[in-house]
Short mmCIF file of C-alpha atoms in Angstrom, two decimals:
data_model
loop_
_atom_site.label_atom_id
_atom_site.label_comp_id
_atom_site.label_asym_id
_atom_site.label_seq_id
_atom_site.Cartn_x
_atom_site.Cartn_y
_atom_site.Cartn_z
CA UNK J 705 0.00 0.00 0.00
CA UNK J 706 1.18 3.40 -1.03
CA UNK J 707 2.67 5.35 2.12
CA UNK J 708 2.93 9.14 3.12
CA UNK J 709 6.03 10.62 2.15
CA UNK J 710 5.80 12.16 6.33
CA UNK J 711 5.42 8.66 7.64
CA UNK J 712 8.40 7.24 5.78
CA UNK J 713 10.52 10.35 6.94
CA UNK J 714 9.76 10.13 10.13
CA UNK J 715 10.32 6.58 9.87
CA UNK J 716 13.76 7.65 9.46
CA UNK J 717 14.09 9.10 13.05
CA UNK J 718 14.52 5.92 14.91
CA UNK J 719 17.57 5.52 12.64
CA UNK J 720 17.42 1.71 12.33
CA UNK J 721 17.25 1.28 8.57
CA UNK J 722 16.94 -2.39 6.67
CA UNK J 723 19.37 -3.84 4.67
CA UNK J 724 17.55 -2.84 1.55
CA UNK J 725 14.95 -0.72 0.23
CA UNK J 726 12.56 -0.68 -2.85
CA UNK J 727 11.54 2.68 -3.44
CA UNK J 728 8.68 3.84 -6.22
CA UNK J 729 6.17 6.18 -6.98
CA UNK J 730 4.70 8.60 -9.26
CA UNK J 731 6.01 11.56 -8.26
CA UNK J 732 10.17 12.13 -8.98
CA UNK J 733 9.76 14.72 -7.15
CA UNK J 734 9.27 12.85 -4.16
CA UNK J 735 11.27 9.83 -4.85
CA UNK J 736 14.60 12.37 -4.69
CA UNK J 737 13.08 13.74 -1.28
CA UNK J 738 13.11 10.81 0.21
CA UNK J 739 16.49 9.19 -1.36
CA UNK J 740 17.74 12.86 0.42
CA UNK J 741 15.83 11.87 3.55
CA UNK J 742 17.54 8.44 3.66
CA UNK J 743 21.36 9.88 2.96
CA UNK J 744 21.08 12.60 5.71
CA UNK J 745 19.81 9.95 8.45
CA UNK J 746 22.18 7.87 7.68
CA UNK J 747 25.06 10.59 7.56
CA UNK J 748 23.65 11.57 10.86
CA UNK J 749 23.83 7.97 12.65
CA UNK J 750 27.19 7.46 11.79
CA UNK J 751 29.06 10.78 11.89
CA UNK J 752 29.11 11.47 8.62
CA UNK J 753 31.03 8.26 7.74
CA UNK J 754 28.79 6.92 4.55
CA UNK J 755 30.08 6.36 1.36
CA UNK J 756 27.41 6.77 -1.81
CA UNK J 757 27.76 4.39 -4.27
CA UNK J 758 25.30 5.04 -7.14
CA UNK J 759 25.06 2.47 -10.26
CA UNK J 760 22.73 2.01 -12.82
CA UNK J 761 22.03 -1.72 -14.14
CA UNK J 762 21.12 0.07 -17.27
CA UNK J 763 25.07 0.43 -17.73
CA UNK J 764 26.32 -2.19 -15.53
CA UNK J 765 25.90 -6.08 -14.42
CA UNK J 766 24.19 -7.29 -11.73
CA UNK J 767 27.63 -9.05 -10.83
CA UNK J 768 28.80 -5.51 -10.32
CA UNK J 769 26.15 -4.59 -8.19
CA UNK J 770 27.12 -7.64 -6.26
CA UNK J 771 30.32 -6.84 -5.87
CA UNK J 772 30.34 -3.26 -4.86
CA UNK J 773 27.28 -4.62 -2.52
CA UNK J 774 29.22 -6.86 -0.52
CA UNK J 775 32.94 -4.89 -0.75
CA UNK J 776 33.89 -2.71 2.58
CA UNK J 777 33.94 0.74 1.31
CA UNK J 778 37.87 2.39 2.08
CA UNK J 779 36.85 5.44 2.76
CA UNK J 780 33.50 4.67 5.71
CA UNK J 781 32.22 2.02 7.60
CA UNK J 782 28.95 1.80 5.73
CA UNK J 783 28.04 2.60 2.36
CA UNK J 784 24.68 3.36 0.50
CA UNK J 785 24.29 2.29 -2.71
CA UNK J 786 21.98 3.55 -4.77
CA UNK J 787 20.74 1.46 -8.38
CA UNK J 788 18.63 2.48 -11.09
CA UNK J 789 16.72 0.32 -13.61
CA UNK J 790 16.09 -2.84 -11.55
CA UNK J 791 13.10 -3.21 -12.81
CA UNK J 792 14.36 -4.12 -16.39
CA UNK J 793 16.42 -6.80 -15.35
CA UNK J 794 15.15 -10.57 -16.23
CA UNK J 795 13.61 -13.41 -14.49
CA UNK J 796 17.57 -15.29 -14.16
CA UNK J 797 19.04 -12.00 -13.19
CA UNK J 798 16.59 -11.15 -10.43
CA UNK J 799 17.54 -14.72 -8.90
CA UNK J 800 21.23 -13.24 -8.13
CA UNK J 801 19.04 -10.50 -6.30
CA UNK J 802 17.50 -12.66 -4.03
CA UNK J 803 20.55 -14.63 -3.09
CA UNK J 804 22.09 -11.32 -1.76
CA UNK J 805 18.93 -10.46 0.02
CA UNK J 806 18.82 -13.40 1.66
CA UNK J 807 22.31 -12.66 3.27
CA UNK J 808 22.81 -9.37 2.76
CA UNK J 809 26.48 -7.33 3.80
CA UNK J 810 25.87 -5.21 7.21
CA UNK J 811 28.01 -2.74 6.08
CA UNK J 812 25.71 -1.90 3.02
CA UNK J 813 22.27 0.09 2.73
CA UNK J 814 20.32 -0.90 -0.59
CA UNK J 815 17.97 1.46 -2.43
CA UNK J 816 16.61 0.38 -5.77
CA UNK J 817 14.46 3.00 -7.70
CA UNK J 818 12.26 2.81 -9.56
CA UNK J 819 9.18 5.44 -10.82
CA UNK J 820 5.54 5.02 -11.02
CA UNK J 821 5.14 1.23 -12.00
CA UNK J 822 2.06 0.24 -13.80
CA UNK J 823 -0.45 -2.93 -13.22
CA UNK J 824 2.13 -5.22 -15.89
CA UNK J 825 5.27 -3.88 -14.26
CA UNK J 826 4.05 -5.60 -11.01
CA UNK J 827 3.30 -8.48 -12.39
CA UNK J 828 6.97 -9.25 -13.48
CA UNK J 829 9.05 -11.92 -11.75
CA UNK J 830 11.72 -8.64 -10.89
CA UNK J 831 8.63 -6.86 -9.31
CA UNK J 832 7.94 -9.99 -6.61
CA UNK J 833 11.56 -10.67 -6.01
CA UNK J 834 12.46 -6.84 -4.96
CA UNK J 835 9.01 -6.87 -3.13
CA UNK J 836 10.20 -10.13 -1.07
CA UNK J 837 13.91 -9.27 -0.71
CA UNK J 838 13.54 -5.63 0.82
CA UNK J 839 11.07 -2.84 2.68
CA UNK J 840 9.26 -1.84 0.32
CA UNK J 841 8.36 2.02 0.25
CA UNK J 842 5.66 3.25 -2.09
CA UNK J 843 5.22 6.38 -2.15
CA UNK J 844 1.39 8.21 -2.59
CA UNK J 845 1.61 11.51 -4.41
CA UNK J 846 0.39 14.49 -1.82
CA UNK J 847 -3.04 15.60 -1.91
CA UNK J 848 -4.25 19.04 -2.48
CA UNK J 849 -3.93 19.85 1.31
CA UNK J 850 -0.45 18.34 1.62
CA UNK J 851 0.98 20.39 -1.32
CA UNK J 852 -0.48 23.67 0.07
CA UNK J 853 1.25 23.18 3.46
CA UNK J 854 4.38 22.06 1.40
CA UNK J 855 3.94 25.02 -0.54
CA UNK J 856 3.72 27.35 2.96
CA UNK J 857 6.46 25.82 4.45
CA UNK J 858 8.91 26.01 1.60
CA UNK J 859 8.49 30.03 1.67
CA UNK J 860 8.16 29.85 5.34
CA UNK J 861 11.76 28.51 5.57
CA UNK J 862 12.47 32.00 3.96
CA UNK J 863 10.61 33.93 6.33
CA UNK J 864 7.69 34.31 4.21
CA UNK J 865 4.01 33.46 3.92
CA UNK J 866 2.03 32.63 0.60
CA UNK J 867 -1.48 34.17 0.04
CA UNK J 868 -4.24 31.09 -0.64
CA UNK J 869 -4.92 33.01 -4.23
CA UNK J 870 -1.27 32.75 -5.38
CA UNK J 871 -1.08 28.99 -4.19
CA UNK J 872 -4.17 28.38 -6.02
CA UNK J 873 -2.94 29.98 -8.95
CA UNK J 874 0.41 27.31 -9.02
CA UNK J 875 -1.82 24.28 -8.20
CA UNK J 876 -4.11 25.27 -11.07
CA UNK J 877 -0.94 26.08 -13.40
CA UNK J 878 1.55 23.32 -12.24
CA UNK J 879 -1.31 20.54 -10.36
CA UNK J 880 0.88 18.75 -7.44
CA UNK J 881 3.81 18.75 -9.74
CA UNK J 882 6.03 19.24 -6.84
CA UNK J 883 9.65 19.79 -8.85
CA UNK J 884 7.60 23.04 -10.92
CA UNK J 885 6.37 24.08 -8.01
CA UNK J 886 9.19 24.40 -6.43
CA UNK J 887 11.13 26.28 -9.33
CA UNK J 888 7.83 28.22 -9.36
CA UNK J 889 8.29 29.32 -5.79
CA UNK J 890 11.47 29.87 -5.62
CA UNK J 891 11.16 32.22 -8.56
CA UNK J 892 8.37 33.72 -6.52
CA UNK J 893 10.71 34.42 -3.17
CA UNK J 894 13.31 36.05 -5.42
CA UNK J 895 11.09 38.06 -7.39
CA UNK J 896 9.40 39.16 -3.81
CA UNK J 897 13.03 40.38 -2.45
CA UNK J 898 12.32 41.92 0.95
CA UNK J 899 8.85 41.29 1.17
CA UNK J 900 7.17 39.10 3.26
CA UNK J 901 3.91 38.02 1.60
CA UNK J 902 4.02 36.32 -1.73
CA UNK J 903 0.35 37.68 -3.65
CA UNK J 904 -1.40 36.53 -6.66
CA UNK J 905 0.56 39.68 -8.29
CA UNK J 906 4.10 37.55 -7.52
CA UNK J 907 3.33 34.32 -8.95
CA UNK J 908 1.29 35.77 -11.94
CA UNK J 909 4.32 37.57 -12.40
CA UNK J 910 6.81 35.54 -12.39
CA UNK J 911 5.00 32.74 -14.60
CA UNK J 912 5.05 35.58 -17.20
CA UNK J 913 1.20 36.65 -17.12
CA UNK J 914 0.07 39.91 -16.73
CA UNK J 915 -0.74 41.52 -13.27
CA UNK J 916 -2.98 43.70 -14.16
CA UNK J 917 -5.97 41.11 -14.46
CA UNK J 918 -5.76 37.32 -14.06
CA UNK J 919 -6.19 34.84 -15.89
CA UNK J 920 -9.29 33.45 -13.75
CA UNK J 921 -11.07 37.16 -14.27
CA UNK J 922 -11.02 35.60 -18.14
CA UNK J 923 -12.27 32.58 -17.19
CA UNK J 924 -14.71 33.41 -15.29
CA UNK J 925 -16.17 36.21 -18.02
CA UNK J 926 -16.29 33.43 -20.47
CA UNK J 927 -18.30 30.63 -17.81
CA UNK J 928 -20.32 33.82 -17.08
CA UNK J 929 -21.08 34.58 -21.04
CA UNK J 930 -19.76 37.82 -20.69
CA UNK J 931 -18.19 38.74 -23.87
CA UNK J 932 -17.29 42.25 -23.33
CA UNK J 933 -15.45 41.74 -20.47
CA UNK J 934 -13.90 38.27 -21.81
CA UNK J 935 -13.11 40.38 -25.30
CA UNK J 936 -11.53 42.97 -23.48
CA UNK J 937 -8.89 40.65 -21.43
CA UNK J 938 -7.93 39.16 -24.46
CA UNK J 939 -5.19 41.73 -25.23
CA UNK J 940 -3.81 42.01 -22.22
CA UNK J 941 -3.70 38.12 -21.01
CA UNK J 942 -3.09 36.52 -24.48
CA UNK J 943 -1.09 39.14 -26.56
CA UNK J 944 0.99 41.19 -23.83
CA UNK J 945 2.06 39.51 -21.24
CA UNK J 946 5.86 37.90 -21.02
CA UNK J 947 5.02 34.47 -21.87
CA UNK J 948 1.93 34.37 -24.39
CA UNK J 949 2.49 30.97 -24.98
CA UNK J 950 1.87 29.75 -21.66
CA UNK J 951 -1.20 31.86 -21.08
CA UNK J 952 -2.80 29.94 -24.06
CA UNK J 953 -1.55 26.08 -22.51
CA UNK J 954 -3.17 27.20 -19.74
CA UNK J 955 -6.37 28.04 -21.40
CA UNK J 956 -6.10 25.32 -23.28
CA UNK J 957 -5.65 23.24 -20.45
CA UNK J 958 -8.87 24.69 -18.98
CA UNK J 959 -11.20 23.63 -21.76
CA UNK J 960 -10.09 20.13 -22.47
CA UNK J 961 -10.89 20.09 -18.40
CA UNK J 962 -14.19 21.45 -18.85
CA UNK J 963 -14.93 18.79 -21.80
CA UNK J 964 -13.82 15.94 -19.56
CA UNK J 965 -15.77 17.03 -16.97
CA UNK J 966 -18.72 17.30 -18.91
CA UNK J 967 -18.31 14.39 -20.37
CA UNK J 968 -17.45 12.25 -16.97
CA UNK J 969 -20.38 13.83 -15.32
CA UNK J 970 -22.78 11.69 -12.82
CA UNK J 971 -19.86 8.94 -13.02
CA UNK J 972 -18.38 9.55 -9.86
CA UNK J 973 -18.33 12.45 -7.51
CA UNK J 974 -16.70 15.93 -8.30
CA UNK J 975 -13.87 15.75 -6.44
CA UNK J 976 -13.09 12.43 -7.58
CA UNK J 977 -13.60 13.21 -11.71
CA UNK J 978 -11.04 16.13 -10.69
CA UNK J 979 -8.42 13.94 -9.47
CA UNK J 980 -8.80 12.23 -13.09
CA UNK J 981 -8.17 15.06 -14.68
CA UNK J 982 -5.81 17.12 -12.79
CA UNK J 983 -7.71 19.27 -10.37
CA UNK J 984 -6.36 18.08 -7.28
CA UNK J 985 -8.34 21.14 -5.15
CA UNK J 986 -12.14 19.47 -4.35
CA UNK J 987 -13.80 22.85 -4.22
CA UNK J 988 -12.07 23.78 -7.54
CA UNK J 989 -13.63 20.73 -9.25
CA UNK J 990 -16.91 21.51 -8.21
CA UNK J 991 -16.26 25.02 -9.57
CA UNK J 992 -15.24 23.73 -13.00
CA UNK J 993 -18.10 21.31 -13.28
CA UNK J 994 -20.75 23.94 -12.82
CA UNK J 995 -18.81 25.85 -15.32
CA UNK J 996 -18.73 22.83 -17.74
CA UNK J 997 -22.42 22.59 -17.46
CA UNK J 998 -22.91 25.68 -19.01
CA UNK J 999 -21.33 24.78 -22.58
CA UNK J 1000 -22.20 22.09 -24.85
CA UNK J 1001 -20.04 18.90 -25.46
CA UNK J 1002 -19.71 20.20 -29.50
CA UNK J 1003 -18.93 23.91 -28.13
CA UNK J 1004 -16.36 22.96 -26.26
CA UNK J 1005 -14.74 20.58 -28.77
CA UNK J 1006 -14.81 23.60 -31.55
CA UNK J 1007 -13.39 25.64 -29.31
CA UNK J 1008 -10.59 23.38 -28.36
CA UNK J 1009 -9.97 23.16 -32.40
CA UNK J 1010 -10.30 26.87 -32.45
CA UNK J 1011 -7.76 27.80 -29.92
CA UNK J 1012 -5.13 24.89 -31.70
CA UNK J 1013 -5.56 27.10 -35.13
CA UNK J 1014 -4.55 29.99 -33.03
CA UNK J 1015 -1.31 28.43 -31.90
CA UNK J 1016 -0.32 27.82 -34.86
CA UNK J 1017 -0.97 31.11 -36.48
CA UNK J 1018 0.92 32.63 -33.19
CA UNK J 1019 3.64 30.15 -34.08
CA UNK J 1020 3.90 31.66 -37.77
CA UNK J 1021 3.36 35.38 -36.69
CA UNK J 1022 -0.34 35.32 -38.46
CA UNK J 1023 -1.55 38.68 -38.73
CA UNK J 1024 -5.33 37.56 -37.73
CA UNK J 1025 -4.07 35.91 -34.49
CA UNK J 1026 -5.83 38.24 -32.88
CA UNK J 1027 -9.33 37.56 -34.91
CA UNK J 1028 -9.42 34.10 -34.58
CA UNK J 1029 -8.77 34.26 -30.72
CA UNK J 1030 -11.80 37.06 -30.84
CA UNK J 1031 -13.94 34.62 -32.71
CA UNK J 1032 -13.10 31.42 -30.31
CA UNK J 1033 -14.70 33.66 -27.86
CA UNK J 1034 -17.78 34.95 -29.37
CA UNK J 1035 -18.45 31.58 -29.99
CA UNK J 1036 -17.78 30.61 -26.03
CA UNK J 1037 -20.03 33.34 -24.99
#
């Protein structure tokens, strides 16, 4: 069963650690958190005095692994090695595995990675043998609640304090994407300098929109059929800002989320149909479905064609760019 990435670091407080670890999950994110996690406890059990061995069967043998496995590092008294790419390894290969993990070297610490494995990958023989042979760590990706106090306490390390509208603004932009986020917020503190309080107006900024008016002001106009105001935010959102082209993602983004909403409607609850689409905030799901409700399946499908056309015209400096983003909208609205 997936685990908490808290629970497994504070696992890591009673500093007795097994001889080997299996380590997956679909976040990377999280997976190099917690291979961080696992080096620093161990650094701070023994003094400092762990060599880091890292080796990828991609590129080398399992008889290697073996070797450096069971070897007394010359420079510590215990050693954690790290491998990659276990998981492609074959039925006779994953045999050696077992052997060592059924008499594994004191000296050595384990870790095998791996990423997010699918229902096939844990059906190979590799799978069962790693899952036998070692502790087995699993990683669940955070939920909406665990990234926003992730989110606090990364710019509360730096003696600041982010407003719920700019950390709905990266959740919305970036989902629980926690290596973007990051980048995103640390972009955030530096663009915020002395200031304590990171706003809306920070992150909008530094994701290269404009901060005059948001880009949920223009979403909202066009759930709310208002055309004038949705018309009007065009030029300023779309064609002015720093970074046009991630202002339309973004609102492309937005309606393929509306279609599958619409279309996954009555399946399953709100919150849950979010998940499956990547709105990871429960209140903001039941926002967009509302929304969705409002546009026709065929509406929102032209429009999704529509704003494609107007990528590519932006892409080869149309002249009408500008028209045919005016006409996707009079035909939301």
């Amino acid at each position: 069963m997936p685990i908490r990435y808290t629970d497994f670091e504070a696992s890591l407080t009673k500093r007795k650690f097994h001889a080997n670890y299996f380590l997956f999950g679909a976040d990377p994110f999280l997976i190099e958190l917690a291979l961080k996690g696992l080096t620093r406890a161990m650094e701070e059990a023994n003094a400092g005095q762990v060599a880091t061995v890292i080796q990828d069967l991609d590129e080398s043998s399992v008889e290697e692994f073996l070797n450096t496995a069971q070897s007394l590092s010359m420079f510590a008294p215990r050693q954690l090695l790290v491998v990659k790419g276990a998981m492609k390894l074959r039925e006779h290969q994953g045999k050696r595995l077992a052997r060592y993990f059924s008499d594994p070297n004191p000296q050595t610490v384990a870790l095998f990675l791996a990423g997010d494995l699918d229902r096939d990958q844990r059906k190979k023989k590799v799978f069962e043998i790693l899952s036998s042979g070692t502790h087995v760590v699993e990683l669940a990706p955070l939920n909406y609640r665990e990234v926003t106090d992730w989110l606090q306490r990364q710019a509360g390390a730096r003696g600041c304090k982010m407003d719920p509208e700019a950390i709905r603004f990266l959740l919305d932009l970036q989902g629980t994407d926690l290596g973007r986020l990051q980048q995103d917020v640390e972009k955030a503190l530096l663009y915020a300098g002395a200031e304590t309080q990171i706003t809306l107006s920070t992150v909008e900024a530094v994701s290269g929109f404009a901060a005059g008016h948001t880009l949920f002001e223009f979403l909202d106009a066009i759930a709310a059929r208002n055309k004038a105001r949705a018309l009007e935010l065009v030029e300023e959102i779309f064609f002015t800002g720093k970074e046009t082209g991630l202002a339309f993602w973004w609102f492309g983004q937005q309606l393929r989320q509306w279609l599958q909403l619409k279309e996954l409607a009555g399946r399953a609850p709100a919150a849950a149909i979010g998940k499956q689409v990547g709105i990871y905030n429960p209140s903001a799901a039941q926002r967009m479905q509302e929304q969705a409700k409002r546009f026709s399946r065929q509406t929102l499908f032209n429009a999704i064609q529509r704003l494609a056309s107007v990528d590519d015209k932006v892409k080869s400096s149309s002249l009408d760019t500008r028209f045919t983003m005016e006409l996707l909208v009079h035909e939301l609205t």
